[in-house]
Amino acid sequence: MNFPNNQSENNANARRNSAGIRHSFEMMGHLNRGDTIIAVSSPPGQSTRGLIRVSGPRAIEFLQEQTNHIANVNSSSDVLPQRVALRCELSFLNLPCIAYYFPTPHSYTGDDTIELQVPGHPALLEAVISHAIDFGIRLAEPGEYTFRSFTAGKIDLTQAEGIAATIAATSDSQLRAAELLKNGKLGSFSHKMVDTVATQLALVEAGIDFVDQEDVVPIEPFELNENLAEIQNDLSQLISRSRSWGSIEALPRVVLVGEPSVGKSTLFNALLGKERAVISALPGTTRDILAEPLRLTNHQQQQIEVMLIDIAGLGYTKAAIDKQAQIAAQQAIDQADLIVHILDATQDSHDEIEPPAHIPVLKVFNKIDAGQYKKNKHDFGISAQTGCGLEELKSHITQLIGSRGISLASDMLALQPRHEHALNKALSHVKQTRDILTMQSDQHGISDIEIVAGSLREALDELAAIGGEMTPDDVIGKVFANFCVGK
């Protein structure tokens, strides 16, 4: 099965179908594409530079009015920076600014768009926004820039979901999955399937609409069945070669467990290669649950990702806050995919833990560099302080996690719940249609032609909903509700 991955082809498909999605304006009722909108698009807080995005029919007018600068307006897609002095609400200041002009239809939104790079102090950014509002420009709603891109046919709904997922990603595997969505891999497939199913439906409906015309020959049951078999195979392959979005949101959990001061936090930092946890010789330093994605390399030399978790040291305590930490630690243990039980190699006796029976435990002796460690042939020793044995520990963790680790090199699509639902429903309708046709394989013409056409329409509706060609407004609303202002 071939998936179209050419971005220009995907954009052409999206533009071709844009007329069918313009009803989506009703979903965001008060929003008007005739408005010019503005928002800060850089992260909150102070920085060297802040980014302000202005999009709409008055974007150029705003730039020229506020800078006394005649923008180099042309229809070219080339974007050249222009250095200007920008007036703002703080009238005693003219802000040094780099302005980028993106003419319609080459901009992200499809409208004339100006991006202003100005000094990144929050007060200055707010002053520019206030000045623009006085000029008659409206503050953008969350996700409105991407919504405009969607309704302009520049991206489909799956690509919008990929953009939202990129913003929300908390791990490299989530970023990879979001990138595949954003690049239009799923959208291209759904557009292809919509065209293919629509063609078969048209052949079937010809037998209904033109039944009295001798020159119109409706498709035979066996031929339609063969065509639908290819569609069924393509859908089945995509579903089987994909994974659920939940599988990348929940990375395998590797929990570091041990008594206070055995070196859990030191090991946590050493495995991550950065100072994430506070380290102290005092027992009980770690009270919160610390979690960070950790990259490992499996036996196939592929990068995989797990969630490394540092919990409070286990032990009896009377302090209320420590009791809460113990409860949280136990919950982390119960939810673990692998427990790394860290023991102090300088001590002769150690407390045992009793994790749930289904969770594997890797017992590790830390502080073997202390000089008091007497190695047992069954022991696995490391020094979190010096790094001795850490590569072997990573290898052991990778082996025990096995296939549950999320591969960062995988091109496997991650399907969000609505994608899975639509694909499975479409597949079910195609199978149902084939079952009807199989019973009629020895007949001339399709006897239950209205039922067959209705089933194909159901499949078509499900597939069209994936890319946003025919999607209920409440679904579109949920997609764009995940965006922040400025995106």
Coordinates of C-alpha atoms in Angstrom, one line a residue:
M1 CA 0.0 0.0 0.0
N2 CA 1.4 3.4 -0.9
F3 CA 0.7 6.5 1.1
P4 CA 1.0 9.8 -0.7
N5 CA 3.6 11.9 1.2
N6 CA 4.1 14.8 -1.2
Q7 CA 3.2 18.0 0.7
S8 CA 2.2 19.9 -2.4
E9 CA -0.2 17.1 -3.4
N10 CA -1.6 17.1 0.0
N11 CA -2.2 20.8 0.0
A12 CA -3.8 20.5 -3.4
N13 CA -6.2 17.9 -2.0
A14 CA -7.0 20.2 0.9
R15 CA -7.7 23.2 -1.3
R16 CA -9.8 21.0 -3.6
N17 CA -12.0 20.1 -0.6
S18 CA -12.0 23.5 1.1
A19 CA -15.5 24.4 -0.2
G20 CA -17.0 21.5 1.8
I21 CA -15.6 22.7 5.1
R22 CA -16.5 26.4 5.1
H23 CA -19.6 25.7 7.1
S24 CA -17.1 25.3 10.0
F25 CA -17.3 29.1 10.6
E26 CA -20.6 28.4 12.4
M27 CA -18.6 26.4 15.0
M28 CA -16.8 29.5 16.1
G29 CA -19.8 31.7 15.6
H30 CA -18.5 35.2 16.4
L31 CA -15.3 34.8 14.5
N32 CA -15.2 36.6 11.2
R33 CA -12.5 36.0 8.6
G34 CA -13.0 39.7 7.6
D35 CA -11.5 40.7 10.9
T36 CA -7.8 41.4 11.2
I37 CA -6.4 39.6 14.3
I38 CA -3.3 40.0 16.4
A39 CA -1.6 37.9 19.2
V40 CA 1.7 37.4 20.8
S41 CA 3.0 34.1 19.3
S42 CA 6.2 33.7 21.4
P43 CA 6.2 31.9 24.8
P44 CA 5.1 33.9 27.8
G45 CA 7.8 35.6 29.9
Q46 CA 10.7 37.9 29.1
S47 CA 13.1 37.1 26.3
T48 CA 15.5 38.8 23.9
R49 CA 12.8 39.0 21.2
G50 CA 9.1 38.5 21.2
L51 CA 7.0 37.6 18.2
I52 CA 3.7 39.3 17.3
R53 CA 1.5 38.0 14.5
V54 CA -1.0 40.2 12.6
S55 CA -3.2 38.5 10.0
G56 CA -6.1 39.8 7.9
P57 CA -7.1 42.4 5.4
R58 CA -5.7 45.4 7.4
A59 CA -2.4 43.8 8.3
I60 CA -0.4 45.9 5.7
E61 CA -2.3 49.0 6.6
F62 CA -1.4 48.5 10.3
L63 CA 2.3 48.1 9.5
Q64 CA 2.3 51.2 7.2
E65 CA 0.4 53.4 9.7
Q66 CA 2.4 52.4 12.7
T67 CA 5.8 52.7 11.1
N68 CA 5.4 55.3 8.4
H69 CA 7.1 52.6 6.3
I70 CA 5.8 51.6 2.9
A71 CA 5.9 47.8 3.0
N72 CA 7.3 46.0 0.0
V73 CA 3.9 44.6 -1.1
N74 CA 3.9 42.1 -3.9
S75 CA 2.4 38.7 -4.7
S76 CA 5.7 36.9 -4.4
S77 CA 6.0 34.0 -1.9
D78 CA 9.5 35.3 -1.0
V79 CA 9.7 36.7 2.5
L80 CA 12.3 39.4 3.1
P81 CA 12.8 41.0 6.6
Q82 CA 12.4 44.7 6.8
R83 CA 13.8 46.8 9.7
V84 CA 11.4 49.4 10.9
A85 CA 10.6 51.5 14.0
L86 CA 7.3 50.6 15.4
R87 CA 5.1 53.0 17.4
C88 CA 3.2 51.6 20.3
E89 CA 1.0 52.7 23.2
L90 CA 4.1 54.0 25.0
S91 CA 4.2 57.0 22.7
F92 CA 7.6 58.1 23.9
L93 CA 9.1 54.9 22.4
N94 CA 9.7 53.7 18.9
L95 CA 10.5 50.0 19.1
P96 CA 13.2 48.6 16.9
C97 CA 11.4 45.9 14.9
I98 CA 12.0 43.4 12.2
A99 CA 8.9 42.9 10.1
Y100 CA 8.1 40.0 7.8
Y101 CA 5.3 40.2 5.3
F102 CA 3.6 37.1 4.1
P103 CA 1.2 38.0 1.2
T104 CA -2.0 36.1 0.5
P105 CA -2.3 33.3 -0.4
H106 CA 1.2 32.3 0.6
S107 CA 0.9 32.9 4.4
Y108 CA 0.0 30.4 7.1
T109 CA -3.6 31.6 7.3
G110 CA -4.1 32.3 3.7
D111 CA -4.6 36.1 4.5
D112 CA -2.1 38.9 4.4
T113 CA 0.1 38.4 7.5
I114 CA 2.7 40.4 9.2
E115 CA 5.1 39.0 11.8
L116 CA 6.8 41.5 14.0
Q117 CA 10.0 40.7 16.0
V118 CA 10.3 43.2 18.8
P119 CA 12.2 43.4 22.1
G120 CA 10.7 40.6 24.3
H121 CA 9.7 42.5 27.4
P122 CA 6.1 41.6 28.3
A123 CA 5.1 45.3 28.9
L124 CA 6.4 46.2 25.4
L125 CA 4.5 43.3 23.8
E126 CA 1.3 44.3 25.6
A127 CA 1.8 47.9 24.5
V128 CA 1.9 46.9 20.8
I129 CA -1.2 44.7 21.3
S130 CA -3.1 47.6 23.0
H131 CA -2.1 50.0 20.2
A132 CA -3.3 47.5 17.6
I133 CA -6.7 47.1 19.3
D134 CA -7.1 50.9 19.3
F135 CA -6.4 50.7 15.6
G136 CA -9.4 48.3 15.2
I137 CA -7.6 45.0 15.2
R138 CA -9.1 42.2 17.3
L139 CA -7.2 39.9 19.7
A140 CA -7.1 36.4 18.2
E141 CA -8.9 33.6 19.9
P142 CA -7.0 30.4 20.9
G143 CA -6.2 28.4 17.7
E144 CA -7.7 31.0 15.4
Y145 CA -4.6 31.3 13.1
T146 CA -4.6 27.5 12.5
F147 CA -8.4 27.5 12.2
R148 CA -8.1 30.1 9.4
S149 CA -5.4 27.9 7.8
F150 CA -7.9 25.0 8.0
T151 CA -10.8 26.9 6.6
A152 CA -8.6 28.3 3.8
G153 CA -7.9 24.7 2.7
K154 CA -4.2 25.1 3.4
I155 CA -4.2 22.2 5.9
D156 CA -6.7 19.5 6.7
L157 CA -8.1 18.6 10.1
T158 CA -5.4 15.9 10.8
Q159 CA -2.7 18.4 10.2
A160 CA -4.3 20.8 12.6
E161 CA -4.4 18.0 15.2
G162 CA -0.7 17.5 14.5
I163 CA 0.1 21.1 15.2
A164 CA -1.9 21.0 18.5
A165 CA -0.1 17.8 19.4
T166 CA 3.3 19.4 18.7
I167 CA 2.4 22.2 21.1
A168 CA 1.3 19.8 23.8
A169 CA 4.1 17.2 23.4
T170 CA 6.0 16.3 26.5
S171 CA 8.3 13.6 25.1
D172 CA 10.3 13.0 21.9
S173 CA 8.0 10.1 20.9
Q174 CA 5.0 12.4 21.1
L175 CA 6.8 15.0 19.0
R176 CA 7.6 12.3 16.4
A177 CA 4.0 11.2 16.3
A178 CA 2.8 14.8 16.0
E179 CA 5.2 15.4 13.1
L180 CA 3.8 12.5 11.1
L181 CA 0.3 13.9 11.6
K182 CA 1.4 17.4 10.8
N183 CA 3.1 16.3 7.6
G184 CA -0.3 15.0 6.3
K185 CA 0.4 11.3 6.2
L186 CA -3.0 10.3 7.6
G187 CA -4.8 13.1 5.8
S188 CA -3.3 12.0 2.4
F189 CA -4.5 8.5 3.0
S190 CA -8.0 9.6 4.0
H191 CA -8.3 11.8 0.9
K192 CA -7.2 8.9 -1.3
M193 CA -9.8 6.6 0.3
V194 CA -12.5 9.2 0.0
D195 CA -11.9 9.5 -3.8
T196 CA -11.7 5.8 -4.2
V197 CA -14.9 5.0 -2.2
A198 CA -16.7 8.0 -3.9
T199 CA -15.9 6.5 -7.3
Q200 CA -17.4 3.1 -6.3
L201 CA -20.5 4.8 -4.9
A202 CA -21.0 6.8 -8.1
L203 CA -20.9 3.6 -10.1
V204 CA -23.5 2.0 -7.8
E205 CA -25.8 5.0 -7.8
A206 CA -25.6 5.1 -11.6
G207 CA -27.6 1.9 -11.5
I208 CA -30.3 3.7 -9.4
D209 CA -30.5 7.1 -11.1
F210 CA -30.2 5.9 -14.7
V211 CA -31.8 2.5 -14.5
D212 CA -34.1 3.3 -17.5
Q213 CA -31.2 4.4 -19.8
E214 CA -29.9 1.6 -22.0
D215 CA -26.5 3.2 -22.5
V216 CA -25.7 3.2 -18.8
V217 CA -24.3 -0.1 -17.6
P218 CA -24.2 -0.4 -13.8
I219 CA -21.2 -2.1 -12.1
E220 CA -21.5 -5.8 -11.7
P221 CA -21.5 -7.3 -8.1
F222 CA -18.3 -9.3 -8.6
E223 CA -16.4 -6.3 -10.0
L224 CA -17.5 -4.0 -7.2
N225 CA -16.6 -6.7 -4.7
E226 CA -13.1 -6.9 -6.1
N227 CA -12.7 -3.1 -5.9
L228 CA -13.9 -3.0 -2.3
A229 CA -11.5 -5.8 -1.4
E230 CA -8.6 -3.5 -2.3
I231 CA -10.2 -0.7 -0.2
Q232 CA -10.7 -3.2 2.7
N233 CA -7.1 -4.3 2.4
D234 CA -5.7 -0.7 2.5
L235 CA -7.8 0.2 5.5
S236 CA -6.8 -3.0 7.4
Q237 CA -3.2 -2.4 6.7
L238 CA -3.3 1.2 7.9
I239 CA -5.0 0.1 11.1
S240 CA -2.7 -2.8 11.8
R241 CA 0.4 -0.7 11.1
S242 CA -0.7 2.1 13.4
R243 CA -0.8 2.5 17.2
S244 CA -3.2 4.3 19.5
W245 CA -2.3 7.8 20.7
G246 CA -2.7 6.6 24.3
S247 CA 0.3 4.3 23.8
I248 CA 2.7 7.2 23.3
E249 CA 1.1 9.4 26.0
A250 CA 1.8 6.6 28.5
L251 CA 5.5 5.8 28.2
P252 CA 6.7 2.6 30.0
R253 CA 7.4 3.6 33.6
V254 CA 10.7 2.7 35.2
V255 CA 10.6 3.5 38.9
L256 CA 13.7 3.9 41.1
V257 CA 12.9 2.4 44.5
G258 CA 15.0 2.2 47.7
E259 CA 15.5 3.4 51.2
P260 CA 16.4 7.0 51.9
S261 CA 20.0 8.0 50.9
V262 CA 20.8 4.9 48.8
G263 CA 21.5 7.3 45.9
K264 CA 18.3 7.1 43.9
S265 CA 18.4 10.8 43.0
T266 CA 22.1 10.6 42.1
L267 CA 21.3 7.7 39.8
F268 CA 18.2 9.5 38.4
N269 CA 20.5 12.5 37.4
A270 CA 23.2 10.2 36.1
L271 CA 20.9 8.3 33.8
L272 CA 19.4 11.5 32.5
G273 CA 22.7 13.2 32.1
K274 CA 21.5 16.3 33.8
E275 CA 20.8 17.7 37.3
R276 CA 17.1 17.1 37.5
A277 CA 16.8 16.0 41.2
V278 CA 18.1 17.8 44.3
I279 CA 20.9 15.7 45.9
S280 CA 21.7 15.8 49.6
A281 CA 23.4 13.6 52.1
L282 CA 20.4 14.2 54.4
P283 CA 17.7 11.4 54.3
G284 CA 14.3 12.3 52.9
T285 CA 15.5 15.0 50.4
T286 CA 13.2 13.6 47.7
R287 CA 9.5 14.0 48.6
D288 CA 7.9 14.7 45.3
I289 CA 7.5 12.3 42.4
L290 CA 10.1 13.3 39.7
A291 CA 9.5 12.0 36.1
E292 CA 11.6 12.6 33.0
P293 CA 11.7 10.8 29.6
L294 CA 14.8 8.7 29.2
R295 CA 16.3 7.6 25.9
L296 CA 17.7 4.1 25.6
T297 CA 19.2 2.1 22.8
N298 CA 17.9 -1.4 22.2
H299 CA 19.7 -4.4 20.7
Q300 CA 18.7 -3.3 17.2
Q301 CA 20.5 0.0 17.8
Q302 CA 17.2 1.8 17.8
Q303 CA 16.4 4.7 20.1
I304 CA 13.5 4.0 22.4
E305 CA 11.9 6.1 25.1
V306 CA 10.8 5.3 28.7
M307 CA 9.6 7.4 31.6
L308 CA 12.2 7.4 34.4
I309 CA 10.6 8.1 37.9
D310 CA 12.3 9.0 41.2
I311 CA 10.2 8.6 44.3
A312 CA 10.7 9.3 48.0
G313 CA 12.8 6.8 49.9
L314 CA 10.8 4.0 51.4
G315 CA 10.6 3.8 55.2
Y316 CA 8.4 4.4 58.3
T317 CA 7.8 8.0 59.2
K318 CA 5.6 10.0 61.6
A319 CA 5.6 13.3 59.8
A320 CA 2.4 14.0 57.9
I321 CA 4.1 15.3 54.8
D322 CA 6.4 12.3 54.6
K323 CA 3.4 10.0 55.0
Q324 CA 1.9 11.7 51.9
A325 CA 5.2 11.2 50.1
Q326 CA 5.1 7.5 51.0
I327 CA 1.5 7.1 49.7
A328 CA 2.5 8.8 46.4
A329 CA 5.6 6.5 46.2
Q330 CA 3.5 3.4 46.7
Q331 CA 1.1 4.5 43.9
A332 CA 4.1 5.0 41.6
I333 CA 5.3 1.5 42.4
D334 CA 1.9 0.0 41.7
Q335 CA 1.8 1.6 38.3
A336 CA 5.3 0.7 37.3
D337 CA 6.3 -1.3 34.3
L338 CA 9.7 -2.0 35.8
I339 CA 11.1 -1.4 39.3
V340 CA 14.8 -0.7 39.8
H341 CA 15.4 -1.6 43.4
I342 CA 18.5 0.3 44.6
L343 CA 20.5 -1.1 47.6
D344 CA 23.4 0.4 49.4
A345 CA 26.5 -1.7 48.7
T346 CA 28.2 -0.5 51.9
Q347 CA 25.4 -2.0 54.1
D348 CA 25.2 -5.6 55.2
S349 CA 21.4 -5.8 55.5
H350 CA 18.7 -4.5 53.3
D351 CA 14.9 -4.1 53.5
E352 CA 13.0 -6.1 50.9
I353 CA 10.1 -4.7 48.9
E354 CA 6.9 -6.4 47.9
P355 CA 5.8 -5.0 44.5
P356 CA 2.8 -6.4 42.6
A357 CA 3.6 -9.9 41.3
H358 CA 3.3 -8.9 37.6
I359 CA 6.0 -6.1 37.8
P360 CA 9.6 -7.2 37.1
V361 CA 12.3 -6.0 39.6
L362 CA 15.9 -5.3 38.8
K363 CA 18.0 -5.3 42.0
V364 CA 21.0 -3.0 41.8
F365 CA 23.7 -2.3 44.4
N366 CA 24.9 1.3 44.4
K367 CA 28.1 2.9 45.8
I368 CA 30.4 0.1 44.8
D369 CA 33.2 2.7 44.6
A370 CA 33.0 3.1 48.4
G371 CA 35.5 0.3 49.0
Q372 CA 33.4 -1.8 51.4
Y373 CA 31.5 -3.7 48.7
K374 CA 31.9 -7.5 48.6
K375 CA 30.6 -8.6 45.3
N376 CA 28.3 -11.6 45.1
K377 CA 28.1 -13.4 41.7
H378 CA 24.4 -12.7 41.6
D379 CA 24.8 -9.0 42.4
F380 CA 24.6 -6.2 39.8
G381 CA 26.8 -3.3 41.0
I382 CA 27.0 0.3 39.9
S383 CA 28.3 3.6 41.1
A384 CA 25.9 6.5 40.3
Q385 CA 28.6 8.9 41.5
T386 CA 31.4 7.7 39.1
G387 CA 29.2 6.3 36.4
C388 CA 30.6 2.8 36.7
G389 CA 28.1 0.2 35.4
L390 CA 25.6 2.7 34.1
E391 CA 25.7 1.5 30.5
E392 CA 25.2 -2.0 31.6
L393 CA 22.3 -0.9 33.7
K394 CA 20.7 0.9 30.8
S395 CA 21.1 -2.3 28.7
H396 CA 19.4 -4.3 31.5
I397 CA 16.5 -1.8 31.6
T398 CA 16.1 -2.0 27.9
Q399 CA 16.0 -5.8 27.9
L400 CA 13.4 -5.9 30.6
I401 CA 11.2 -3.2 29.1
G402 CA 11.4 -5.0 25.7
S403 CA 8.9 -4.0 23.0
R404 CA 7.0 -1.7 25.4
G405 CA 9.6 1.0 24.8
I406 CA 8.4 3.6 22.3
S407 CA 10.7 3.7 19.3
L408 CA 11.8 7.2 18.2
A409 CA 12.7 6.1 14.7
S410 CA 9.3 4.6 14.0
D411 CA 7.3 5.9 11.1
M412 CA 4.2 4.2 12.6
L413 CA 1.2 6.5 12.7
A414 CA -0.3 7.2 16.1
L415 CA -4.1 7.5 15.7
Q416 CA -6.2 9.6 18.0
P417 CA -9.4 8.1 19.3
R418 CA -11.6 9.8 16.6
H419 CA -9.3 8.5 13.8
E420 CA -9.5 5.0 15.2
H421 CA -13.2 5.2 15.5
A422 CA -13.7 6.5 11.9
L423 CA -11.3 4.0 10.3
N424 CA -12.8 1.0 12.1
K425 CA -16.4 2.2 11.2
A426 CA -15.4 2.7 7.6
L427 CA -13.8 -0.8 7.5
S428 CA -16.9 -2.3 9.0
H429 CA -19.2 -0.7 6.4
V430 CA -16.9 -1.9 3.6
K431 CA -17.0 -5.4 5.0
Q432 CA -20.8 -5.3 5.3
T433 CA -21.1 -4.2 1.7
R434 CA -18.9 -7.0 0.5
D435 CA -20.9 -9.6 2.5
I436 CA -24.0 -8.4 0.6
L437 CA -22.2 -8.6 -2.7
T438 CA -20.8 -12.1 -2.0
M439 CA -24.3 -13.5 -1.7
Q440 CA -25.1 -12.0 -5.1
S441 CA -21.9 -13.0 -7.0
D442 CA -23.8 -15.3 -9.4
Q443 CA -26.4 -12.6 -10.2
H444 CA -26.5 -10.1 -13.0
G445 CA -26.8 -6.7 -11.4
I446 CA -27.1 -5.7 -7.7
S447 CA -30.5 -6.6 -6.3
D448 CA -30.1 -4.7 -3.0
I449 CA -28.6 -1.7 -4.7
E450 CA -30.1 0.9 -2.3
I451 CA -28.7 -1.0 0.7
V452 CA -25.3 -1.3 -0.9
A453 CA -25.3 2.4 -1.8
G454 CA -26.3 3.4 1.8
S455 CA -23.5 1.3 3.3
L456 CA -20.9 2.9 1.0
R457 CA -22.2 6.3 1.9
E458 CA -21.7 5.5 5.6
A459 CA -18.1 4.4 4.8
L460 CA -17.5 7.6 2.8
D461 CA -18.9 9.8 5.6
E462 CA -16.5 8.2 8.1
L463 CA -13.5 8.6 5.9
A464 CA -14.4 12.2 5.0
A465 CA -14.6 13.1 8.7
I466 CA -10.9 12.2 9.2
G467 CA -9.5 15.0 7.1
G468 CA -12.3 17.4 7.9
E469 CA -14.1 17.3 4.5
M470 CA -17.4 16.3 6.2
T471 CA -17.0 16.8 9.9
P472 CA -19.6 17.7 12.6
D473 CA -18.9 21.2 14.1
D474 CA -18.6 19.8 17.6
V475 CA -15.6 17.6 16.5
I476 CA -13.9 20.6 14.9
G477 CA -14.5 22.6 18.0
K478 CA -12.8 20.0 20.2
V479 CA -9.8 20.0 17.9
F480 CA -9.2 23.7 18.0
A481 CA -10.0 23.9 21.8
N482 CA -6.6 22.4 22.4
F483 CA -4.7 25.4 21.0
C484 CA -3.3 28.4 22.8
V485 CA -3.6 32.1 21.8
G486 CA -1.2 33.0 19.0
K487 CA -1.2 29.6 17.2

